[in-house]
Each structure stands twice: as C-alpha cells, then as structure tokens.
Tab-separated table of C-alpha atoms (C1' of nucleotides) in Angstrom:
chain	number	residue	atom	x	y	z
A	11	MET	CA	153.171	176.032	41.223
A	12	SER	CA	154.634	179.050	39.498
A	13	LEU	CA	156.193	179.014	36.068
A	14	ARG	CA	159.562	179.341	37.707
A	15	GLU	CA	159.044	176.349	39.933
A	16	LYS	CA	157.796	174.314	37.011
A	17	LYS	CA	160.885	175.151	35.045
A	18	ALA	CA	163.075	174.202	37.969
A	19	GLU	CA	161.248	170.886	38.293
A	20	LYS	CA	161.744	170.214	34.626
A	21	LYS	CA	165.428	170.992	34.888
A	22	LYS	CA	165.789	168.669	37.843
A	23	LYS	CA	164.240	165.888	35.863
A	24	GLU	CA	166.540	166.560	32.951
A	25	ILE	CA	169.521	166.384	35.251
A	26	ILE	CA	168.266	163.135	36.737
A	27	GLN	CA	167.800	161.685	33.274
A	28	SER	CA	171.290	162.715	32.346
A	29	ALA	CA	172.665	161.164	35.518
A	30	LEU	CA	170.798	157.941	34.863
A	31	SER	CA	172.091	157.623	31.364
A	32	ILE	CA	175.662	158.229	32.398
A	33	ILE	CA	175.384	155.824	35.318
A	34	ALA	CA	174.061	153.215	32.922
A	35	GLU	CA	177.021	153.749	30.657
A	36	LYS	CA	179.923	154.209	33.040
A	37	GLY	CA	178.703	152.888	36.328
A	38	TYR	CA	177.957	154.662	39.528
A	39	HIS	CA	181.344	155.680	40.854
A	40	ALA	CA	182.817	156.592	37.513
A	41	THR	CA	180.056	159.107	36.893
A	42	THR	CA	181.247	162.646	37.499
A	43	MET	CA	179.238	165.793	38.009
A	44	GLU	CA	181.066	167.193	35.013
A	45	ASP	CA	179.723	164.354	32.842
A	46	VAL	CA	176.200	164.926	34.032
A	47	ALA	CA	176.386	168.647	33.363
A	48	ALA	CA	178.199	168.359	30.042
A	49	LYS	CA	175.511	166.118	28.609
A	50	LEU	CA	173.052	168.978	29.114
A	51	LEU	CA	175.539	171.603	27.933
A	52	MET	CA	175.751	173.021	31.420
A	53	THR	CA	178.574	173.397	33.866
A	54	LYS	CA	178.710	171.443	37.066
A	55	GLY	CA	178.018	174.536	39.126
A	56	SER	CA	174.464	174.545	37.803
A	57	VAL	CA	173.954	170.981	38.840
A	58	TYR	CA	174.951	171.992	42.348
A	59	TYR	CA	172.317	174.670	42.208
A	60	TYR	CA	169.638	171.993	41.887
A	61	PHE	CA	171.140	169.219	43.971
A	62	LYS	CA	172.911	169.396	47.281
A	63	ASP	CA	175.735	167.109	46.254
A	64	LYS	CA	176.585	164.130	44.123
A	65	GLN	CA	175.158	161.631	46.545
A	66	ASP	CA	171.886	163.542	46.657
A	67	LEU	CA	171.629	163.535	42.872
A	68	LEU	CA	172.445	159.865	42.554
A	69	PHE	CA	170.065	158.894	45.314
A	70	LYS	CA	167.188	160.842	43.796
A	71	SER	CA	167.907	159.242	40.436
A	72	GLN	CA	167.664	155.755	41.830
A	73	LYS	CA	164.596	156.618	43.792
A	74	MET	CA	162.815	157.985	40.766
A	75	LEU	CA	163.501	154.800	38.819
A	76	LEU	CA	162.239	152.584	41.573
A	77	GLU	CA	159.147	154.693	41.978
A	78	GLN	CA	158.439	154.441	38.284
A	79	SER	CA	158.817	150.670	38.434
A	80	ILE	CA	156.433	150.474	41.336
A	81	GLN	CA	153.939	152.643	39.536
A	82	ASN	CA	154.172	150.330	36.537
A	83	ILE	CA	153.501	147.256	38.617
A	84	GLU	CA	150.726	148.761	40.700
A	85	GLU	CA	148.871	149.844	37.634
A	86	ILE	CA	148.772	146.255	36.464
A	87	MET	CA	147.949	144.891	39.922
A	88	SER	CA	144.828	147.006	40.072
A	89	LYS	CA	143.442	145.628	36.823
A	90	GLU	CA	140.857	142.879	36.556
A	91	LEU	CA	142.795	140.122	34.872
A	92	PRO	CA	143.241	136.376	35.257
A	93	ILE	CA	146.177	135.756	37.563
A	94	ILE	CA	148.316	134.134	34.908
A	95	GLU	CA	147.928	137.008	32.495
A	96	LYS	CA	148.498	139.466	35.275
A	97	LEU	CA	151.812	137.983	36.301
A	98	GLN	CA	152.871	137.724	32.697
A	99	LYS	CA	151.996	141.333	32.058
A	100	VAL	CA	154.017	142.367	35.093
A	101	MET	CA	157.024	140.513	33.751
A	102	VAL	CA	156.680	141.888	30.251
A	103	VAL	CA	156.391	145.457	31.483
A	104	HIS	CA	159.348	144.987	33.813
A	105	ILE	CA	161.570	143.677	31.045
A	106	GLU	CA	160.494	146.342	28.582
A	107	PHE	CA	161.063	149.079	31.141
A	108	LEU	CA	164.500	147.724	31.881
A	109	ILE	CA	165.453	147.632	28.240
A	110	THR	CA	164.154	151.068	27.368
A	111	GLU	CA	165.579	152.721	30.435
A	112	ARG	CA	168.786	150.705	30.191
A	113	THR	CA	169.465	151.601	33.763
A	114	GLY	CA	171.796	148.742	34.247
A	115	PHE	CA	171.104	148.129	37.838
A	116	ALA	CA	167.836	149.715	38.819
A	117	MET	CA	166.832	146.707	40.854
A	118	GLY	CA	169.923	144.670	40.351
A	119	ALA	CA	172.994	145.834	42.181
A	120	ARG	CA	173.491	145.856	45.869
A	121	PRO	CA	172.328	149.192	47.159
A	122	ASP	CA	174.524	148.986	50.232
A	123	GLN	CA	177.510	149.632	48.009
A	124	PHE	CA	176.116	153.011	47.117
A	125	PHE	CA	173.876	154.131	49.917
A	126	ALA	CA	173.910	154.159	53.679
A	127	GLY	CA	171.689	155.205	56.547
A	128	ASP	CA	168.324	156.676	55.676
A	129	GLN	CA	168.962	156.621	51.944
A	130	LEU	CA	169.733	152.919	52.080
A	131	GLN	CA	166.622	152.256	54.126
A	132	GLU	CA	164.461	154.085	51.653
A	133	ILE	CA	165.882	152.206	48.678
A	134	ILE	CA	165.516	148.891	50.461
A	135	SER	CA	161.928	149.516	51.345
A	136	LEU	CA	161.053	150.544	47.793
A	137	ARG	CA	162.605	147.332	46.559
A	138	GLN	CA	160.728	145.349	49.136
A	139	LYS	CA	157.528	146.957	48.055
A	140	TYR	CA	158.231	145.802	44.543
A	141	SER	CA	159.174	142.274	45.588
A	142	HIS	CA	156.090	142.090	47.701
A	143	CYS	CA	153.858	142.731	44.705
A	144	ILE	CA	155.347	139.778	42.913
A	145	ASP	CA	155.049	137.607	46.002
A	146	LYS	CA	151.399	138.515	46.208
A	147	LEU	CA	150.803	137.508	42.615
A	148	ILE	CA	152.523	134.169	43.133
A	149	ALA	CA	150.600	133.517	46.342
A	150	GLN	CA	147.282	134.366	44.681
A	151	GLY	CA	148.087	132.014	41.837
A	152	ILE	CA	148.865	129.197	44.228
A	153	GLU	CA	145.735	129.790	46.301
A	154	SER	CA	143.493	129.791	43.292
A	155	GLY	CA	145.091	126.577	42.092
A	156	TYR	CA	146.453	127.957	38.855
A	157	PHE	CA	150.056	127.785	40.022
A	158	ASN	CA	152.049	124.908	41.461
A	159	LYS	CA	152.864	125.033	45.126
A	160	VAL	CA	156.304	126.615	45.184
A	161	ASP	CA	158.541	128.427	47.637
A	162	THR	CA	157.355	131.963	46.931
A	163	LYS	CA	160.545	133.692	47.954
A	164	ILE	CA	162.815	131.500	45.883
A	165	VAL	CA	160.659	131.640	42.784
A	166	ARG	CA	160.213	135.377	43.080
A	167	ASN	CA	163.965	135.783	43.176
A	168	ILE	CA	164.479	133.465	40.234
A	169	ILE	CA	162.044	135.608	38.285
A	170	LEU	CA	163.640	138.892	39.314
A	171	GLY	CA	167.137	137.616	38.634
A	172	ALA	CA	166.291	136.260	35.220
A	173	MET	CA	164.505	139.471	34.248
A	174	ASN	CA	167.130	141.885	35.509
A	175	TYR	CA	169.872	139.955	33.776
A	176	VAL	CA	168.331	140.818	30.435
A	177	ILE	CA	170.060	144.157	30.532
A	178	GLU	CA	173.385	142.324	30.405
A	179	TRP	CA	172.768	140.400	27.238
A	180	TYR	CA	170.038	142.126	25.278
A	181	SER	CA	171.209	143.752	22.106
A	182	SER	CA	168.903	145.583	19.791
A	183	ASP	CA	170.336	143.760	16.760
A	184	GLY	CA	168.941	140.435	17.970
A	185	SER	CA	166.304	138.740	15.881
A	186	LYS	CA	163.590	139.375	18.441
A	187	ASP	CA	162.390	142.847	19.289
A	188	LYS	CA	161.898	144.067	22.825
A	189	ASN	CA	158.315	142.947	23.166
A	190	GLU	CA	158.774	139.537	21.604
A	191	LEU	CA	161.748	138.881	23.835
A	192	ALA	CA	159.879	139.955	26.961
A	193	LYS	CA	157.001	137.710	25.951
A	194	SER	CA	159.129	134.668	25.491
A	195	ILE	CA	161.126	135.130	28.678
A	196	SER	CA	157.920	135.424	30.638
A	197	ASP	CA	156.531	132.322	28.935
A	198	TYR	CA	159.550	130.314	30.001
A	199	LEU	CA	159.414	131.631	33.534
A	200	LEU	CA	155.735	130.792	33.832
A	201	ARG	CA	156.620	127.165	33.201
A	202	ILE	CA	158.083	127.098	36.680
A	203	LEU	CA	154.650	127.921	38.021
A	204	ILE	CA	152.418	126.077	35.596
A	205	ASN	CA	152.665	122.498	34.399
B	11	MET	CA	210.422	126.562	40.925
B	12	SER	CA	212.587	127.832	43.739
B	13	LEU	CA	211.364	128.403	47.245
B	14	ARG	CA	211.500	132.080	46.562
B	15	GLU	CA	209.296	131.834	43.505
B	16	LYS	CA	206.831	129.649	45.334
B	17	LYS	CA	206.539	132.179	48.084
B	18	ALA	CA	205.977	134.911	45.564
B	19	GLU	CA	203.217	132.883	43.924
B	20	LYS	CA	201.552	132.301	47.246
B	21	LYS	CA	201.710	135.974	48.063
B	22	LYS	CA	200.160	136.885	44.745
B	23	LYS	CA	197.271	134.591	45.426
B	24	GLU	CA	196.790	136.068	48.863
B	25	ILE	CA	196.683	139.542	47.389
B	26	ILE	CA	194.157	138.441	44.792
B	27	GLN	CA	191.978	136.903	47.473
B	28	SER	CA	192.158	140.096	49.449
B	29	ALA	CA	191.231	142.140	46.396
B	30	LEU	CA	188.293	139.869	45.658
B	31	SER	CA	186.926	140.130	49.131
B	32	ILE	CA	187.161	143.889	49.183
B	33	ILE	CA	185.619	144.200	45.743
B	34	ALA	CA	182.755	142.036	46.944
B	35	GLU	CA	182.231	144.300	49.892
B	36	LYS	CA	182.776	147.770	48.490
B	37	GLY	CA	182.510	147.383	44.771
B	38	TYR	CA	185.119	147.707	42.120
B	39	HIS	CA	185.831	151.408	41.964
B	40	ALA	CA	185.664	152.011	45.668
B	41	THR	CA	188.367	149.444	46.300
B	42	THR	CA	191.735	151.053	46.972
B	43	MET	CA	195.177	149.511	46.920
B	44	GLU	CA	195.493	150.605	50.511
B	45	ASP	CA	192.448	148.502	51.435
B	46	VAL	CA	193.825	145.470	49.677
B	47	ALA	CA	197.174	145.804	51.380
B	48	ALA	CA	195.758	146.612	54.802
B	49	LYS	CA	193.710	143.444	54.878
B	50	LEU	CA	196.974	141.496	54.679
B	51	LEU	CA	198.732	143.826	57.099
B	52	MET	CA	200.891	145.148	54.285
B	53	THR	CA	201.328	148.548	52.762
B	54	LYS	CA	200.411	149.336	49.205
B	55	GLY	CA	204.046	149.555	48.142
B	56	SER	CA	204.289	145.799	48.587
B	57	VAL	CA	201.255	145.231	46.456
B	58	TYR	CA	202.915	147.248	43.717
B	59	TYR	CA	205.877	144.917	43.945
B	60	TYR	CA	203.648	142.037	42.854
B	61	PHE	CA	201.263	143.802	40.509
B	62	LYS	CA	201.947	146.487	37.978
B	63	ASP	CA	199.014	148.658	38.965
B	64	LYS	CA	195.492	148.565	40.285
B	65	GLN	CA	193.979	147.648	36.947
B	66	ASP	CA	196.395	144.752	36.596
B	67	LEU	CA	195.484	143.414	40.025
B	68	LEU	CA	191.772	143.740	39.496
B	69	PHE	CA	191.942	142.169	36.062
B	70	LYS	CA	193.905	139.169	37.317
B	71	SER	CA	191.416	138.767	40.153
B	72	GLN	CA	188.483	138.605	37.806
B	73	LYS	CA	190.326	136.314	35.481
B	74	MET	CA	191.168	133.892	38.244
B	75	LEU	CA	187.545	133.690	39.317
B	76	LEU	CA	186.316	133.059	35.814
B	77	GLU	CA	188.953	130.429	35.272
B	78	GLN	CA	187.929	128.680	38.452
B	79	SER	CA	184.300	128.732	37.343
B	80	ILE	CA	185.232	127.255	34.012
B	81	GLN	CA	187.273	124.572	35.675
B	82	ASN	CA	184.302	123.707	37.852
B	83	ILE	CA	181.988	123.383	34.899
B	84	GLU	CA	184.401	121.465	32.702
B	85	GLU	CA	184.992	118.917	35.393
B	86	ILE	CA	181.292	118.153	35.452
B	87	MET	CA	180.974	118.221	31.666
B	88	SER	CA	183.552	115.480	31.341
B	89	LYS	CA	181.673	113.096	33.629
B	90	GLU	CA	179.420	110.296	32.471
B	91	LEU	CA	176.059	111.407	33.758
B	92	PRO	CA	172.490	111.593	32.472
B	93	ILE	CA	171.989	114.985	30.901
B	94	ILE	CA	169.434	116.129	33.420
B	95	GLU	CA	171.639	115.369	36.368
B	96	LYS	CA	174.572	116.918	34.613
B	97	LEU	CA	172.851	120.231	34.057
B	98	GLN	CA	171.543	120.199	37.580
B	99	LYS	CA	174.982	119.541	38.968
B	100	VAL	CA	176.369	122.418	36.938
B	101	MET	CA	173.774	124.739	38.396
B	102	VAL	CA	174.290	123.557	41.946
B	103	VAL	CA	178.046	123.964	41.729
B	104	HIS	CA	177.667	127.394	40.151
B	105	ILE	CA	175.386	128.619	42.903
B	106	GLU	CA	177.503	127.168	45.679
B	107	PHE	CA	180.642	128.679	44.202
B	108	LEU	CA	178.960	132.041	43.963
B	109	ILE	CA	177.823	131.940	47.554
B	110	THR	CA	181.094	130.781	49.017
B	111	GLU	CA	183.175	133.175	46.988
B	112	ARG	CA	180.658	135.955	47.477
B	113	THR	CA	182.297	137.764	44.652
B	114	GLY	CA	179.323	139.894	43.964
B	115	PHE	CA	179.729	140.119	40.263
B	116	ALA	CA	182.019	137.405	39.023
B	117	MET	CA	179.817	136.718	36.053
B	118	GLY	CA	177.202	139.309	36.684
B	119	ALA	CA	178.215	142.855	36.020
B	120	ARG	CA	179.035	144.363	32.721
B	121	PRO	CA	182.734	143.924	32.155
B	122	ASP	CA	182.929	146.871	29.786
B	123	GLN	CA	182.504	149.161	32.759
B	124	PHE	CA	185.734	147.895	34.206
B	125	PHE	CA	187.870	146.663	31.367
B	126	ALA	CA	188.829	147.762	27.897
B	127	GLY	CA	190.899	146.533	24.995
B	128	ASP	CA	192.673	143.215	25.386
B	129	GLN	CA	191.589	142.775	28.978
B	130	LEU	CA	187.965	143.202	27.997
B	131	GLN	CA	188.366	140.742	25.151
B	132	GLU	CA	189.859	138.157	27.440
B	133	ILE	CA	187.094	138.509	30.014
B	134	ILE	CA	184.437	138.347	27.332
B	135	SER	CA	185.853	135.224	25.807
B	136	LEU	CA	186.098	133.484	29.168
B	137	ARG	CA	182.473	134.315	29.789
B	138	GLN	CA	181.524	133.065	26.367
B	139	LYS	CA	183.340	129.832	27.037
B	140	TYR	CA	181.243	129.408	30.153
B	141	SER	CA	177.972	130.274	28.430
B	142	HIS	CA	178.830	127.908	25.656
B	143	CYS	CA	179.092	124.991	28.059
B	144	ILE	CA	175.587	125.636	29.271
B	145	ASP	CA	174.321	125.995	25.719
B	146	LYS	CA	175.851	122.642	24.895
B	147	LEU	CA	174.100	120.974	27.795
B	148	ILE	CA	170.759	122.448	26.802
B	149	ALA	CA	171.238	121.459	23.176
B	150	GLN	CA	172.192	117.899	24.143
B	151	GLY	CA	169.130	117.639	26.322
B	152	ILE	CA	166.890	118.789	23.501
B	153	GLU	CA	168.486	116.428	20.988
B	154	SER	CA	168.138	113.450	23.246
B	155	GLY	CA	164.500	114.332	23.841
B	156	TYR	CA	164.785	114.852	27.565
B	157	PHE	CA	164.314	118.602	27.312
B	158	ASN	CA	161.579	120.629	25.664
B	159	LYS	CA	162.455	122.443	22.497
B	160	VAL	CA	163.398	125.907	23.728
B	161	ASP	CA	165.355	128.901	22.494
B	162	THR	CA	168.752	127.903	23.839
B	163	LYS	CA	170.135	131.415	24.168
B	164	ILE	CA	167.151	132.785	26.032
B	165	VAL	CA	166.888	129.884	28.419
B	166	ARG	CA	170.606	129.896	29.079
B	167	ASN	CA	170.403	133.555	30.019
B	168	ILE	CA	167.383	132.982	32.217
B	169	ILE	CA	169.360	130.323	34.039
B	170	LEU	CA	172.483	132.449	34.388
B	171	GLY	CA	170.515	135.469	35.510
B	172	ALA	CA	168.540	133.583	38.107
B	173	MET	CA	171.661	131.927	39.462
B	174	ASN	CA	173.836	135.011	39.601
B	175	TYR	CA	171.113	136.964	41.339
B	176	VAL	CA	171.369	134.630	44.313
B	177	ILE	CA	174.306	136.630	45.572
B	178	GLU	CA	171.970	139.593	45.992
B	179	TRP	CA	169.453	137.945	48.246
B	180	TYR	CA	171.072	134.946	49.868
B	181	SER	CA	171.650	135.345	53.562
B	182	SER	CA	173.220	132.669	55.666
B	183	ASP	CA	170.510	133.017	58.300
B	184	GLY	CA	167.853	131.712	55.914
B	185	SER	CA	166.157	128.457	56.728
B	186	LYS	CA	167.847	126.619	53.876
B	187	ASP	CA	171.569	126.041	53.777
B	188	LYS	CA	173.689	126.673	50.713
B	189	ASN	CA	173.314	123.236	49.217
B	190	GLU	CA	169.593	122.909	49.824
B	191	LEU	CA	169.012	126.306	48.300
B	192	ALA	CA	171.095	125.498	45.244
B	193	LYS	CA	169.199	122.256	44.837
B	194	SER	CA	165.823	123.869	44.951
B	195	ILE	CA	166.705	126.710	42.603
B	196	SER	CA	168.002	124.212	40.070
B	197	ASP	CA	164.849	122.125	40.451
B	198	TYR	CA	162.698	125.109	39.649
B	199	LEU	CA	164.837	126.099	36.693
B	200	LEU	CA	164.719	122.592	35.284
B	201	ARG	CA	160.954	122.928	35.076
B	202	ILE	CA	161.498	125.272	32.178
B	203	LEU	CA	163.182	122.453	30.324
B	204	ILE	CA	161.189	119.471	31.532
B	205	ASN	CA	157.441	119.052	31.706
C	17	DT	C1'	162.592	200.545	31.919
C	18	DC	C1'	165.004	199.146	35.889
C	19	DA	C1'	165.561	196.930	40.222
C	20	DT	C1'	165.453	192.515	42.075
C	21	DT	C1'	165.710	187.730	42.108
C	22	DT	C1'	167.093	183.509	40.029
C	23	DT	C1'	170.218	180.940	37.377
C	24	DT	C1'	174.634	180.031	35.308
C	25	DT	C1'	179.458	180.295	34.831
C	26	DA	C1'	184.335	179.960	35.663
C	27	DA	C1'	187.843	179.736	38.644
C	28	DA	C1'	189.741	178.344	43.271
C	29	DT	C1'	190.134	175.204	46.880
C	30	DG	C1'	190.568	171.037	49.301
C	31	DT	C1'	190.681	166.169	49.583
C	32	DC	C1'	191.828	161.686	48.480
C	33	DA	C1'	193.851	157.955	46.383
C	34	DA	C1'	196.877	156.259	42.719
C	35	DG	C1'	201.297	155.800	41.440
C	36	DT	C1'	206.388	156.418	42.320
C	37	DT	C1'	210.690	156.199	44.545
C	38	DA	C1'	214.433	155.489	47.443
C	39	DA	C1'	215.988	154.151	51.754
C	40	DA	C1'	215.657	150.547	55.274
C	41	DT	C1'	215.078	145.919	56.404
C	42	DT	C1'	214.841	141.081	55.748
C	43	DT	C1'	216.010	136.838	53.481
C	44	DG	C1'	218.541	132.985	51.842
C	45	DA	C1'	222.478	131.216	49.493
C	46	DA	C1'	227.428	130.956	49.324
D	13	DT	C1'	228.676	134.918	58.707
D	14	DT	C1'	228.227	137.855	54.927
D	15	DC	C1'	226.355	139.996	51.131
D	16	DA	C1'	223.472	140.559	47.211
D	17	DA	C1'	218.827	140.105	46.036
D	18	DA	C1'	214.222	140.478	47.452
D	19	DT	C1'	210.861	142.774	50.119
D	20	DT	C1'	208.801	146.322	52.785
D	21	DT	C1'	208.162	150.854	54.334
D	22	DA	C1'	207.125	155.621	54.305
D	23	DA	C1'	207.277	159.859	52.175
D	24	DC	C1'	206.313	162.285	48.070
D	25	DT	C1'	204.150	163.701	43.564
D	26	DT	C1'	200.443	164.071	40.794
D	27	DG	C1'	195.977	164.223	38.973
D	28	DA	C1'	191.117	163.824	39.280
D	29	DC	C1'	187.148	165.274	41.129
D	30	DA	C1'	183.768	167.127	44.533
D	31	DT	C1'	182.637	171.252	46.379
D	32	DT	C1'	182.653	176.393	47.167
D	33	DT	C1'	182.551	181.093	45.935
D	34	DA	C1'	181.953	185.263	43.744
D	35	DA	C1'	180.842	187.419	39.768
D	36	DA	C1'	178.175	187.545	35.427
D	37	DA	C1'	174.034	186.801	32.922
D	38	DA	C1'	169.249	186.117	32.402
D	39	DA	C1'	164.609	186.336	33.721
D	40	DT	C1'	160.883	188.463	36.202
D	41	DG	C1'	157.663	191.827	37.460
D	42	DA	C1'	156.546	196.512	39.213
DNA sequence: TCATTTTTTAAATGTCAAGTTAAATTTGAA
DNA sequence: TTCAAATTTAACTTGACATTTAAAAAATGA
C-alpha cells in the first residue's frame, strides 16, 4: 500500500470517527455531512470524495463498530479461561467498550430503521455473530454444570439489554469508575446463571 | 364538556396513536406530519389544527406513553401484595405494555436527542418518577430481608435495560406468548435479588 | 522545476418536508 | 333551515440538507 493510499485510509477512519461521535451526540438522522466535515475542519465536499454518500458513510461507521465488538469478543473466546471468568470478561469488555466509544446504539437500536437491503442484511448478520458468541458461552456453562439450566435466548437478551442500557444512564461523575461499574453489573448478571 | 370538545379530544388521541405507531416503525426523525395524517386518511393541515407543530405532537405522544406507564406501575404499587410478587407484577406489566404498544423507545432512547428545555425536563422527571418506583420496591425488599443487599441504582438499571430491550428482539412468532415471555424474563431478573 | 494526479473548496442545484394560509366544506345549534 | 363556527383541503413558501460540479490548491514524482 502506497503512502497515498495509507493517508487516504487514515482520513477515512478519521471521518468515520467523526461520524460516530456526531451520531452518538445527535442521533442518526440529525447528523449532517456538514457536521461530520466541520468537526475535522473540512468541507462536506471532501467527505464526498471519500464516501459515496451519507448512507455509505453511516453504514461503514456502524459496520466498523460492530466489527470491533466482534474482534473484542473473539479475542476473549479464544483464551483458555474457566467459563465463568470468560463470560464475565466478555461482559466487562462489552460494557467498557460501550462507555468509551459512547456510540449510543452500536448494538442497541433497530437497524431496520436505518438500513435496508444488503446493508441491513450485513448488519443483522454481524449482530447475530455477536449474539451467537454469547449463546455459546451460556451453553458451554450449562453443559459443564457451572450454570443453571436456562433458556439461552432469553438470558442472552437480558444480558445484552442490561449491558447496552448502560450508555443511557452512565455518567462519569458517578462514584464508580468504568471498570468497577462493569464488574459489578456483570456480577449481578451472573447471578441469573449461578446460584 | 360539549359534544364538540369531546370529539376534538377523541381526534387528538387518534392522532397521537397514529404518531406513536409511525414513530415505532420509522423512528422519530423520519416521521413526517404527512405520514401521521395519511394513516388517519387526513391531510397534514388537519393535524396542524389540533397540534401546534410537529414537536408539540411528538412531545405529547411521548408524554402520554410515559404517563400511561406510570399509571400502570402506581396501580400495582398501591396493592397489598408480598414484595416479591409486587416487583414481579411490575415487570410483567411493563414488558407486556412495551410489547403491545410497540413504541420502540418509550423509556429507552435518550430523550435529549429529541427534546430540549422544558419539554426535556418534563420527560426526564416522568422517567425519574418511574425509576423511583422501582427503586422503592427494591429498597423495600432489601429492608424486609426478602432481597439480597444490592446496589439499588445498578440493579434497577439492569432491570430496566433488560426489559426495554425486549422490544428489539421479541417477535410474535416465537414459541412463547407475550405473557409467558414476560413471566420468564421477570423470573430470571428476580434471581439477581433472591438466592 | 514542472507536469500530472490527487485532494479540497466553494458555490449551485435539486429535493423534500415543515410550516402557513386561505378558500371550501361540513357541522351543529338556534 | 340557516348561519356562524369548526374542520378540512390544497396550494404555496421557506429552509435545510444531500449531492454535484468546476475550479483551486496541494502533493507527487520524473
């Protein structure tokens, strides 16, 4: 990859970051190309140089986030750890990622409000991939006898819902810091699985 | 109240219902006054006769939903019931209400993306009123020794998050019906509070 | 250096929906 | 039945924003 291409890649990432931060602040529809450009001291024309259109930019932003989340989870999945610790680590990393990225709705909102056709399919399958990891952890825990027998799908969704909601109520001024909070949420959630 | 006024009230409610259903489907920003009117076989001019502007309509819609939720919860709070059953009933009713109304984000999304100033304050305080009811139930349960000693705020948010997320994954074709599902989610969540 | 390619800018263009208005129609009370 | 008030309709204005274009600026490399 030439210097030029590397620079272009870097710029694309910057634009995506800018888009993500503005989406987190204003919401998807209220985000304008002007906003995204202005944050980087560019004009919107430049953004169009790197991305086909607004939808393309917003789609790629969401995709990047989901891919990062999946990378996070897969890294933990591949480790040699007791199942309980593994699931807890997954939860802690998820919550911390959510708080630092402050993406608002990375995994939360209904994608069909924003995407259609192939884009929607791609987002859905990335989300499924993520869900599936958690299902696998729960199933392993049940098999090995460490977890109670539960309805995997329901418990997985309870866990995801409780974690994603953090973004709505977390404030940095709280008494607990990010990591402590993530720890204690995951402790509570594990009680559903462990007596 | 004259016949005329009654009719006007009824119409307002119809318009609000229409707005809610379109918001649920398309999201807040993508909802147009034309959509809202068309669903009732009206034109947007008529909607403007009943509501000052789009923001006014959308605000009143959200407010109505929150007020209904609060009414639901207060009705249960006032009953003579063992604390465990009371909390469970609150959760079941919450989940059922969410599913039937399908409002998408009644309590879920960040209100500051949609409202500002006095409207925002009003929404926030309605939400706080709701949260506070749940906090009270948890605190009562802890005091009376039926519940584990937990961080009330964190557990309340876990519960709210898990419940509100249902709207994202519930599908009527699932094996469980609304009530069964609500029951089993609340059972799992109670495990956090009860050994 | 200088020609060429890439990147950025600023201005224009087009679209869409919100908001407004006034005329037409309907309603219900006298 | 009649008429004033209430309601609806449809056309119009306006503004915001996505998108396009052409020209300017910057970077590259021969």
